[in-house]
Short mmCIF file of C-alpha atoms in Angstrom, two decimals:
data_model
loop_
_atom_site.label_atom_id
_atom_site.label_comp_id
_atom_site.label_asym_id
_atom_site.label_seq_id
_atom_site.Cartn_x
_atom_site.Cartn_y
_atom_site.Cartn_z
CA UNK A 29 61.11 -37.06 81.96
CA UNK A 30 61.62 -33.42 80.88
CA UNK A 31 60.33 -34.80 77.26
CA UNK A 32 57.33 -36.22 78.88
CA UNK A 33 56.58 -32.93 80.70
CA UNK A 34 57.04 -31.41 77.19
CA UNK A 35 54.97 -33.84 75.03
CA UNK A 36 52.11 -33.65 77.75
CA UNK A 37 52.39 -29.16 77.42
CA UNK A 38 51.75 -29.63 73.75
CA UNK A 39 49.16 -32.29 74.11
CA UNK A 40 47.67 -29.80 76.20
CA UNK A 41 47.38 -27.19 74.51
CA UNK A 42 45.93 -29.29 71.01
CA UNK A 43 43.27 -30.34 72.84
CA UNK A 44 42.70 -27.12 73.69
CA UNK A 45 43.69 -24.77 70.34
CA UNK A 46 40.87 -27.47 69.35
CA UNK A 47 38.12 -27.02 71.20
CA UNK A 48 38.52 -22.85 70.89
CA UNK A 49 38.42 -23.51 67.03
CA UNK A 50 35.57 -25.78 67.58
CA UNK A 51 33.83 -22.96 69.48
CA UNK A 52 34.39 -20.59 67.27
CA UNK A 53 33.69 -22.08 64.25
CA UNK A 54 30.27 -22.27 66.30
CA UNK A 55 29.61 -18.89 67.10
CA UNK A 56 30.54 -18.37 63.18
CA UNK A 57 27.69 -20.81 62.14
CA UNK A 58 25.19 -19.23 65.14
CA UNK A 59 26.29 -15.92 63.54
CA UNK A 60 25.11 -17.42 60.13
CA UNK A 61 22.17 -18.36 61.32
CA UNK A 62 21.23 -15.01 63.02
CA UNK A 63 22.62 -12.35 59.41
CA UNK A 64 19.89 -15.45 57.59
CA UNK A 65 17.01 -15.25 59.49
CA UNK A 66 16.94 -11.27 59.20
CA UNK A 67 17.61 -11.62 56.26
CA UNK A 68 14.43 -13.91 55.85
CA UNK A 69 12.26 -11.30 57.94
CA UNK A 70 13.01 -8.17 55.82
CA UNK A 71 12.12 -10.30 52.70
CA UNK A 72 9.05 -11.15 54.98
CA UNK A 73 8.81 -7.46 55.07
CA UNK A 74 8.68 -6.98 51.57
CA UNK A 75 6.24 -9.79 51.25
CA UNK A 76 4.00 -8.07 53.43
CA UNK A 77 4.00 -5.06 52.14
CA UNK A 78 3.11 -6.26 47.97
CA UNK A 79 -0.13 -8.40 49.48
CA UNK A 80 -1.66 -5.21 51.75
CA UNK A 81 -0.60 -3.55 48.55
CA UNK A 82 -3.24 -5.97 46.90
CA UNK A 83 -5.57 -6.22 49.74
CA UNK A 84 -5.65 -4.36 52.60
CA UNK A 85 -7.47 -7.00 54.48
CA UNK A 86 -5.10 -9.03 53.76
CA UNK A 87 -4.39 -11.47 57.06
CA UNK A 88 -1.13 -12.38 57.06
CA UNK A 89 0.33 -15.69 55.67
CA UNK A 90 -0.34 -18.71 57.59
CA UNK A 91 0.69 -19.94 61.17
CA UNK A 92 3.83 -22.34 59.80
CA UNK A 93 4.59 -19.32 57.28
CA UNK A 94 6.53 -19.46 53.51
CA UNK A 95 9.61 -21.62 52.92
CA UNK A 96 12.17 -19.49 51.31
CA UNK A 97 14.56 -22.82 50.38
CA UNK A 98 14.67 -26.28 52.93
CA UNK A 99 14.92 -24.44 55.89
CA UNK A 100 14.55 -20.77 55.96
CA UNK A 101 11.65 -18.66 55.35
CA UNK A 102 9.29 -16.07 57.36
CA UNK A 103 5.80 -16.21 58.77
CA UNK A 104 3.95 -12.76 59.10
CA UNK A 105 0.76 -12.32 61.09
CA UNK A 106 -1.37 -9.75 61.46
CA UNK A 107 -1.84 -8.42 64.78
CA UNK A 108 -4.57 -5.46 64.51
CA UNK A 109 -7.57 -6.65 62.12
CA UNK A 110 -8.69 -3.28 61.10
CA UNK A 111 -8.92 -2.72 57.26
CA UNK A 112 -10.72 -0.81 54.45
CA UNK A 113 -11.06 -0.92 50.78
CA UNK A 114 -11.71 2.98 51.01
CA UNK A 115 -10.08 5.21 53.80
CA UNK A 116 -6.31 4.83 54.81
CA UNK A 117 -4.77 2.49 57.72
CA UNK A 118 -2.23 1.25 59.58
CA UNK A 119 -1.52 -1.70 60.14
CA UNK A 120 0.49 -3.33 62.86
CA UNK A 121 2.35 -7.16 62.12
CA UNK A 122 4.69 -9.45 63.56
CA UNK A 123 7.04 -10.50 61.09
CA UNK A 124 9.06 -13.94 62.10
CA UNK A 125 12.16 -14.71 59.84
CA UNK A 126 13.88 -18.26 60.40
CA UNK A 127 17.26 -19.61 59.59
CA UNK A 128 17.43 -23.57 61.04
CA UNK A 129 17.72 -22.59 64.50
CA UNK A 130 17.93 -18.45 63.96
CA UNK A 131 14.39 -16.41 64.24
CA UNK A 132 14.68 -13.08 64.07
CA UNK A 133 11.49 -11.17 65.10
CA UNK A 134 10.19 -7.86 63.57
CA UNK A 135 7.49 -5.58 64.49
CA UNK A 136 6.48 -3.52 61.63
CA UNK A 137 3.61 -0.79 60.96
CA UNK A 138 2.38 -0.17 57.59
CA UNK A 139 0.76 2.58 56.61
CA UNK A 140 -1.84 1.40 53.12
CA UNK A 141 -4.13 4.04 51.44
CA UNK A 142 -6.56 1.37 49.25
CA UNK A 143 -6.77 3.26 46.51
CA UNK A 144 -9.46 4.86 44.44
CA UNK A 145 -12.44 2.31 43.84
CA UNK A 146 -12.43 3.10 39.84
CA UNK A 147 -9.17 3.24 39.45
CA UNK A 148 -7.64 0.14 40.44
CA UNK A 149 -9.87 -1.98 38.86
CA UNK A 150 -9.97 -3.59 35.78
CA UNK A 151 -13.50 -3.43 34.83
CA UNK A 152 -15.27 -1.07 36.80
CA UNK A 153 -19.44 -0.97 36.55
CA UNK A 154 -20.99 2.76 37.79
CA UNK A 155 -24.85 1.55 37.22
CA UNK A 156 -27.06 -0.64 35.64
CA UNK A 157 -27.22 -4.14 34.33
CA UNK A 158 -23.52 -5.77 34.26
CA UNK A 159 -23.31 -9.25 31.99
CA UNK A 160 -19.55 -10.59 31.23
CA UNK A 161 -19.45 -14.22 30.13
CA UNK A 162 -16.76 -16.51 29.86
CA UNK A 163 -14.40 -13.64 30.33
CA UNK A 164 -11.09 -13.33 31.81
CA UNK A 165 -10.60 -10.62 34.27
CA UNK A 166 -6.43 -10.12 35.12
CA UNK A 167 -7.49 -7.60 38.20
CA UNK A 168 -10.17 -6.07 40.43
CA UNK A 169 -13.93 -5.75 39.87
CA UNK A 170 -15.77 -3.11 41.21
CA UNK A 171 -19.59 -2.83 40.95
CA UNK A 172 -22.34 -0.57 41.64
CA UNK A 173 -25.11 -3.12 42.77
CA UNK A 174 -26.81 -0.87 45.56
CA UNK A 175 -28.78 2.44 44.67
CA UNK A 176 -27.58 5.82 46.31
CA UNK A 177 -23.71 4.68 46.47
CA UNK A 178 -22.16 6.56 42.95
CA UNK A 179 -21.00 10.52 42.89
CA UNK A 180 -21.66 11.10 39.10
CA UNK A 181 -19.15 13.89 37.90
CA UNK A 182 -20.88 16.49 36.37
CA UNK A 183 -18.57 19.12 33.96
CA UNK A 184 -20.88 22.32 34.21
CA UNK A 185 -21.75 21.73 38.32
CA UNK A 186 -20.27 24.89 40.26
CA UNK A 187 -20.39 27.73 37.24
CA UNK A 188 -18.67 25.41 34.77
CA UNK A 189 -15.87 24.15 37.25
CA UNK A 190 -17.18 20.98 37.30
CA UNK A 191 -18.90 18.75 40.23
CA UNK A 192 -19.15 15.40 41.71
CA UNK A 193 -23.02 15.07 42.50
CA UNK A 194 -24.46 12.30 43.97
CA UNK A 195 -26.06 10.09 41.26
CA UNK A 196 -25.71 7.21 39.60
CA UNK A 197 -28.62 4.76 37.75
CA UNK A 198 -32.29 5.22 38.84
CA UNK A 199 -32.91 1.32 39.21
CA UNK A 200 -30.54 -1.35 39.32
CA UNK A 201 -29.72 -4.35 37.19
CA UNK A 202 -28.90 -7.90 37.19
CA UNK A 203 -25.05 -8.71 37.22
CA UNK A 204 -24.23 -11.92 35.87
CA UNK A 205 -20.87 -13.34 35.48
CA UNK A 206 -21.30 -16.85 34.55
CA UNK A 207 -17.90 -18.70 33.36
CA UNK A 208 -15.31 -15.93 33.92
CA UNK A 209 -12.29 -16.46 35.88
CA UNK A 210 -10.92 -13.72 38.18
CA UNK A 211 -7.51 -13.47 39.24
CA UNK A 212 -8.50 -9.92 41.25
CA UNK A 213 -10.53 -9.20 44.45
CA UNK A 214 -14.94 -8.00 43.29
CA UNK A 215 -15.68 -5.23 45.75
CA UNK A 216 -19.26 -5.02 45.41
CA UNK A 217 -22.07 -3.22 48.43
CA UNK A 218 -23.81 -6.58 49.15
CA UNK A 219 -23.45 -10.16 50.24
CA UNK A 220 -24.50 -11.48 46.79
CA UNK A 221 -22.06 -14.07 45.54
CA UNK A 222 -20.88 -12.91 41.48
CA UNK A 223 -17.09 -14.94 41.23
CA UNK A 224 -15.98 -16.42 44.14
CA UNK A 225 -17.09 -15.58 47.96
CA UNK A 226 -13.87 -16.26 49.03
CA UNK A 227 -11.94 -13.16 46.19
CA UNK A 228 -15.48 -10.32 47.21
CA UNK A 229 -15.52 -8.26 49.89
CA UNK A 230 -18.55 -5.28 50.42
CA UNK A 231 -17.06 -2.12 50.03
CA UNK A 232 -19.38 0.81 52.32
CA UNK A 233 -17.74 3.97 50.08
CA UNK A 234 -19.15 5.94 47.13
CA UNK A 235 -18.04 5.44 43.55
CA UNK A 236 -16.16 8.35 42.07
CA UNK A 237 -17.17 8.76 38.00
CA UNK A 238 -13.69 9.78 36.55
CA UNK A 239 -14.00 13.54 35.70
CA UNK A 240 -14.68 13.86 31.79
CA UNK A 241 -14.60 16.81 29.85
CA UNK A 242 -13.15 16.24 25.92
CA UNK A 243 -13.46 19.60 24.49
CA UNK A 244 -10.01 20.05 24.99
CA UNK A 245 -9.74 17.32 21.89
CA UNK A 246 -11.10 19.95 19.16
CA UNK A 247 -8.02 21.68 18.82
CA UNK A 248 -6.12 21.19 15.67
CA UNK A 249 -2.36 19.59 15.46
CA UNK A 250 -0.37 17.34 14.41
CA UNK A 251 -1.24 14.33 16.76
CA UNK A 252 -4.58 13.73 15.71
CA UNK A 253 -6.70 13.57 13.29
CA UNK A 254 -10.14 14.97 13.48
CA UNK A 255 -13.50 13.27 11.70
CA UNK A 256 -17.00 15.11 11.51
CA UNK A 257 -19.74 12.25 10.68
CA UNK A 258 -17.99 9.88 8.47
CA UNK A 259 -20.09 7.89 9.29
CA UNK A 260 -18.00 4.68 8.31
CA UNK A 261 -14.53 4.29 8.56
CA UNK A 262 -13.32 1.14 6.91
CA UNK A 263 -9.43 -0.26 6.37
CA UNK A 264 -8.09 2.57 7.67
CA UNK A 265 -4.39 2.58 9.60
CA UNK A 266 -4.03 6.01 11.69
CA UNK A 267 -0.97 6.70 14.28
CA UNK A 268 -2.45 9.85 15.23
CA UNK A 269 -5.13 9.77 17.27
CA UNK A 270 -9.11 9.78 15.96
CA UNK A 271 -11.41 12.49 17.00
CA UNK A 272 -14.90 11.97 15.75
CA UNK A 273 -17.39 14.60 16.25
CA UNK A 274 -21.34 12.74 15.96
CA UNK A 275 -24.12 14.72 15.87
CA UNK A 276 -27.14 14.10 18.05
CA UNK A 277 -28.12 10.35 17.61
CA UNK A 278 -26.10 10.11 14.51
CA UNK A 279 -24.13 6.42 13.75
CA UNK A 280 -20.65 5.28 13.47
CA UNK A 281 -19.30 1.91 11.91
CA UNK A 282 -15.57 0.77 12.09
CA UNK A 283 -14.29 -1.64 10.34
CA UNK A 284 -11.50 -3.88 10.11
CA UNK A 285 -9.15 -0.54 11.02
CA UNK A 286 -6.26 0.28 13.35
CA UNK A 287 -6.00 3.58 15.44
CA UNK A 288 -2.72 3.17 17.44
CA UNK A 289 -3.30 6.55 18.74
CA UNK A 290 -6.58 5.23 19.65
CA UNK A 291 -9.71 7.12 19.60
CA UNK A 292 -11.85 9.94 21.68
CA UNK A 293 -15.68 10.08 19.77
CA UNK A 294 -16.40 13.98 21.46
CA UNK A 295 -19.76 14.35 23.65
CA UNK A 296 -20.41 17.61 24.94
CA UNK A 297 -20.18 18.66 28.69
CA UNK A 298 -23.55 18.92 28.97
CA UNK A 299 -25.07 16.03 28.51
CA UNK A 300 -26.51 13.39 31.28
CA UNK A 301 -24.20 10.71 31.06
CA UNK A 302 -27.43 8.85 33.09
CA UNK A 303 -29.58 10.02 29.92
CA UNK A 304 -28.37 6.56 27.81
CA UNK A 305 -26.27 6.15 25.01
CA UNK A 306 -26.20 9.34 22.43
CA UNK A 307 -24.61 7.79 18.84
CA UNK A 308 -23.68 4.13 18.43
CA UNK A 309 -20.95 2.58 17.04
CA UNK A 310 -20.52 -0.40 15.70
CA UNK A 311 -17.35 -2.24 15.74
CA UNK A 312 -16.68 -5.02 11.71
CA UNK A 313 -14.68 -7.47 11.25
CA UNK A 314 -10.50 -6.76 13.05
CA UNK A 315 -10.24 -3.34 15.19
CA UNK A 316 -7.34 -1.81 17.16
CA UNK A 317 -7.04 0.99 19.06
CA UNK A 318 -4.70 2.74 21.24
CA UNK A 319 -1.15 1.21 21.44
CA UNK A 320 0.72 3.62 19.79
CA UNK A 321 3.37 6.19 20.34
CA UNK A 322 1.77 9.45 18.13
CA UNK A 323 -0.87 10.34 18.93
CA UNK A 324 -1.94 12.53 21.75
CA UNK A 325 -1.63 10.27 24.66
CA UNK A 326 -0.29 6.73 24.93
CA UNK A 327 -2.95 6.24 27.38
CA UNK A 328 -6.03 6.76 24.44
CA UNK A 329 -7.67 3.36 23.92
CA UNK A 330 -11.57 4.10 23.06
CA UNK A 331 -12.82 6.99 25.07
CA UNK A 332 -16.95 7.56 23.90
CA UNK A 333 -18.09 7.71 27.30
CA UNK A 334 -21.98 9.32 25.74
CA UNK A 335 -21.31 6.03 23.20
CA UNK A 336 -23.04 2.73 22.85
CA UNK A 337 -20.49 -0.49 21.35
CA UNK A 338 -21.88 -3.35 19.68
CA UNK A 339 -20.15 -6.11 17.92
CA UNK A 340 -20.99 -7.02 13.67
CA UNK A 341 -18.10 -9.23 13.74
CA UNK A 342 -16.87 -12.52 15.27
CA UNK A 343 -12.86 -11.23 14.75
CA UNK A 344 -10.12 -10.09 16.91
CA UNK A 345 -10.80 -6.47 18.85
CA UNK A 346 -7.99 -5.34 20.66
CA UNK A 347 -7.96 -1.64 22.90
CA UNK A 348 -4.95 -0.33 24.42
CA UNK A 349 -5.21 1.72 27.11
CA UNK A 350 -8.49 3.48 29.11
CA UNK A 351 -11.48 2.95 27.09
CA UNK A 352 -14.61 4.89 28.75
CA UNK A 353 -18.24 3.72 27.98
CA UNK A 354 -21.35 4.56 27.87
CA UNK A 355 -23.09 1.40 27.55
CA UNK A 356 -22.44 -1.88 25.27
CA UNK A 357 -24.85 -4.16 23.47
CA UNK A 358 -23.91 -7.54 22.58
CA UNK A 359 -19.70 -6.90 22.26
CA UNK A 360 -19.45 -10.74 21.25
CA UNK A 361 -16.18 -11.97 19.78
CA UNK A 362 -15.70 -15.33 19.02
CA UNK A 363 -11.94 -14.95 18.97
CA UNK A 364 -10.72 -12.12 21.03
CA UNK A 365 -11.58 -9.23 23.17
CA UNK A 366 -9.02 -7.82 24.67
CA UNK A 367 -8.35 -4.79 26.89
CA UNK A 368 -4.97 -3.77 28.22
CA UNK A 369 -5.70 -0.92 29.92
CA UNK A 370 -9.68 -0.45 31.70
CA UNK A 371 -12.81 -0.43 30.91
CA UNK A 372 -15.52 1.95 33.00
CA UNK A 373 -18.94 1.71 31.87
CA UNK A 374 -21.49 4.23 32.88
CA UNK A 375 -23.93 2.26 32.35
CA UNK A 376 -25.94 -0.99 31.09
CA UNK A 377 -22.89 -3.75 30.04
CA UNK A 378 -24.98 -5.99 28.12
CA UNK A 379 -23.09 -9.47 26.65
CA UNK A 380 -19.87 -8.65 27.70
CA UNK A 381 -18.32 -12.03 26.15
CA UNK A 382 -15.17 -14.10 25.36
CA UNK A 383 -13.59 -11.03 26.32
CA UNK A 384 -10.03 -10.97 28.68
CA UNK A 385 -9.85 -8.20 30.54
CA UNK A 386 -6.32 -6.68 32.12
CA UNK A 387 -5.76 -3.34 34.45
CA UNK A 388 -2.71 -2.30 33.32
CA UNK A 389 -1.43 0.52 36.20
CA UNK A 390 0.39 1.86 33.75
CA UNK A 391 -2.61 3.33 32.26
CA UNK A 392 -4.66 5.16 35.22
CA UNK A 393 -1.63 5.92 36.80
CA UNK A 394 -1.24 9.15 33.67
CA UNK A 395 -5.02 9.29 32.31
CA UNK A 396 -4.97 10.98 28.58
CA UNK A 397 -6.40 14.79 29.08
CA UNK A 398 -9.68 15.36 30.05
CA UNK A 399 -9.78 13.10 32.50
CA UNK A 400 -8.95 12.14 36.21
CA UNK A 401 -9.67 10.53 38.83
CA UNK A 402 -11.44 11.66 42.52
CA UNK A 403 -8.74 9.37 44.78
CA UNK A 404 -4.96 8.20 44.69
CA UNK A 405 -3.12 5.24 42.92
CA UNK A 406 -3.08 2.47 46.23
CA UNK A 407 0.11 2.89 48.21
CA UNK A 408 1.71 1.32 50.94
CA UNK A 409 4.86 2.34 53.37
CA UNK A 410 6.15 0.98 56.54
CA UNK A 411 5.76 3.77 59.32
CA UNK A 412 7.65 1.54 61.97
CA UNK A 413 10.36 -1.17 62.35
CA UNK A 414 11.75 -2.32 65.36
CA UNK A 415 13.08 -5.99 66.41
CA UNK A 416 12.06 -7.35 68.80
CA UNK A 417 13.97 -9.27 71.86
CA UNK A 418 13.53 -10.65 75.10
CA UNK A 419 15.48 -8.70 78.16
CA UNK A 420 18.11 -10.33 79.45
CA UNK A 421 18.26 -10.25 83.38
CA UNK A 422 21.52 -9.79 84.77
CA UNK A 423 21.83 -11.05 88.58
CA UNK A 424 22.91 -8.45 91.25
CA UNK A 425 25.85 -9.36 91.93
CA UNK A 426 26.05 -6.37 95.11
CA UNK A 427 28.82 -4.13 92.79
#
């Protein structure tokens, strides 16, 4: 009899212990799902920050969300629709992280600074005709396809201190991106579609021409070589920055040269960039600008805000750094025309063909001496984040 009783107690303990282990294992599994869901929500928060950095008008993911693996992922819903490509805005979101049956929901607020329209562009056209064909733009484009939206930088304004003055071109030219592809966004002022309607946005804030004053480049130093009306530079390899001084109306031919320290073609600060090109530069055979470490500044590509460029070549032309030109005419390379940095064209950009234009954040974040942007770099900060959950009502037991 005692044996039966003892055996029964052992069986009861075994069942109870097994049930307890099962419950503990289930609680552990639920806890893992909850933690995993929270990690997914954090991933969604970082994903939203990056997307808003790329586009302040980003509306969130599809309702189904984005799968990180077979059973987990996140979804981001934008609560407020207000956005701007010019002014800072607060963006409210609801971010859901899920892992199996686990769910973690976060309300997050972001402070979005879109950044300067010119500074954030791989290609910025500050007025006039723009003709870019059979090209690839890895970054954003800003085009002034409306009069009265550009503030020109005048170095002699405000008693010589310099200042922005409402200006721009006197008339608009045609804009053509035939057979060109864009990885970013095209910012414009009209409803005209240039590349792809889904990649184009209408902005209403002003465009500011970057500040320019090239006087400091005339000071001799070990990091530069100064040329005075050289006419033609042929077969030259230079690690320092080439600083070229040209008389008004003088031309320059660059033939099969490598300027690893970049090149600056000087223009006096009293010159009106809107009056058109002061000088003409012809590129022959293959040329390289920038990419070295022994010049004045690593962000110098080819800075020449008063010069017009043309090709007499079907060979490779490579630019690493900032290219700040007055105009281009038949810039057409049959092999490769590549700008790794930024291309700014003040007036007409005519027949830029077979080009690859790549926006380089390092170049615009740290521009060369004498060049400054009006606005900041884009940024996105998380100003608030808290878990969303339903409160549980506890019944009143009278105690």
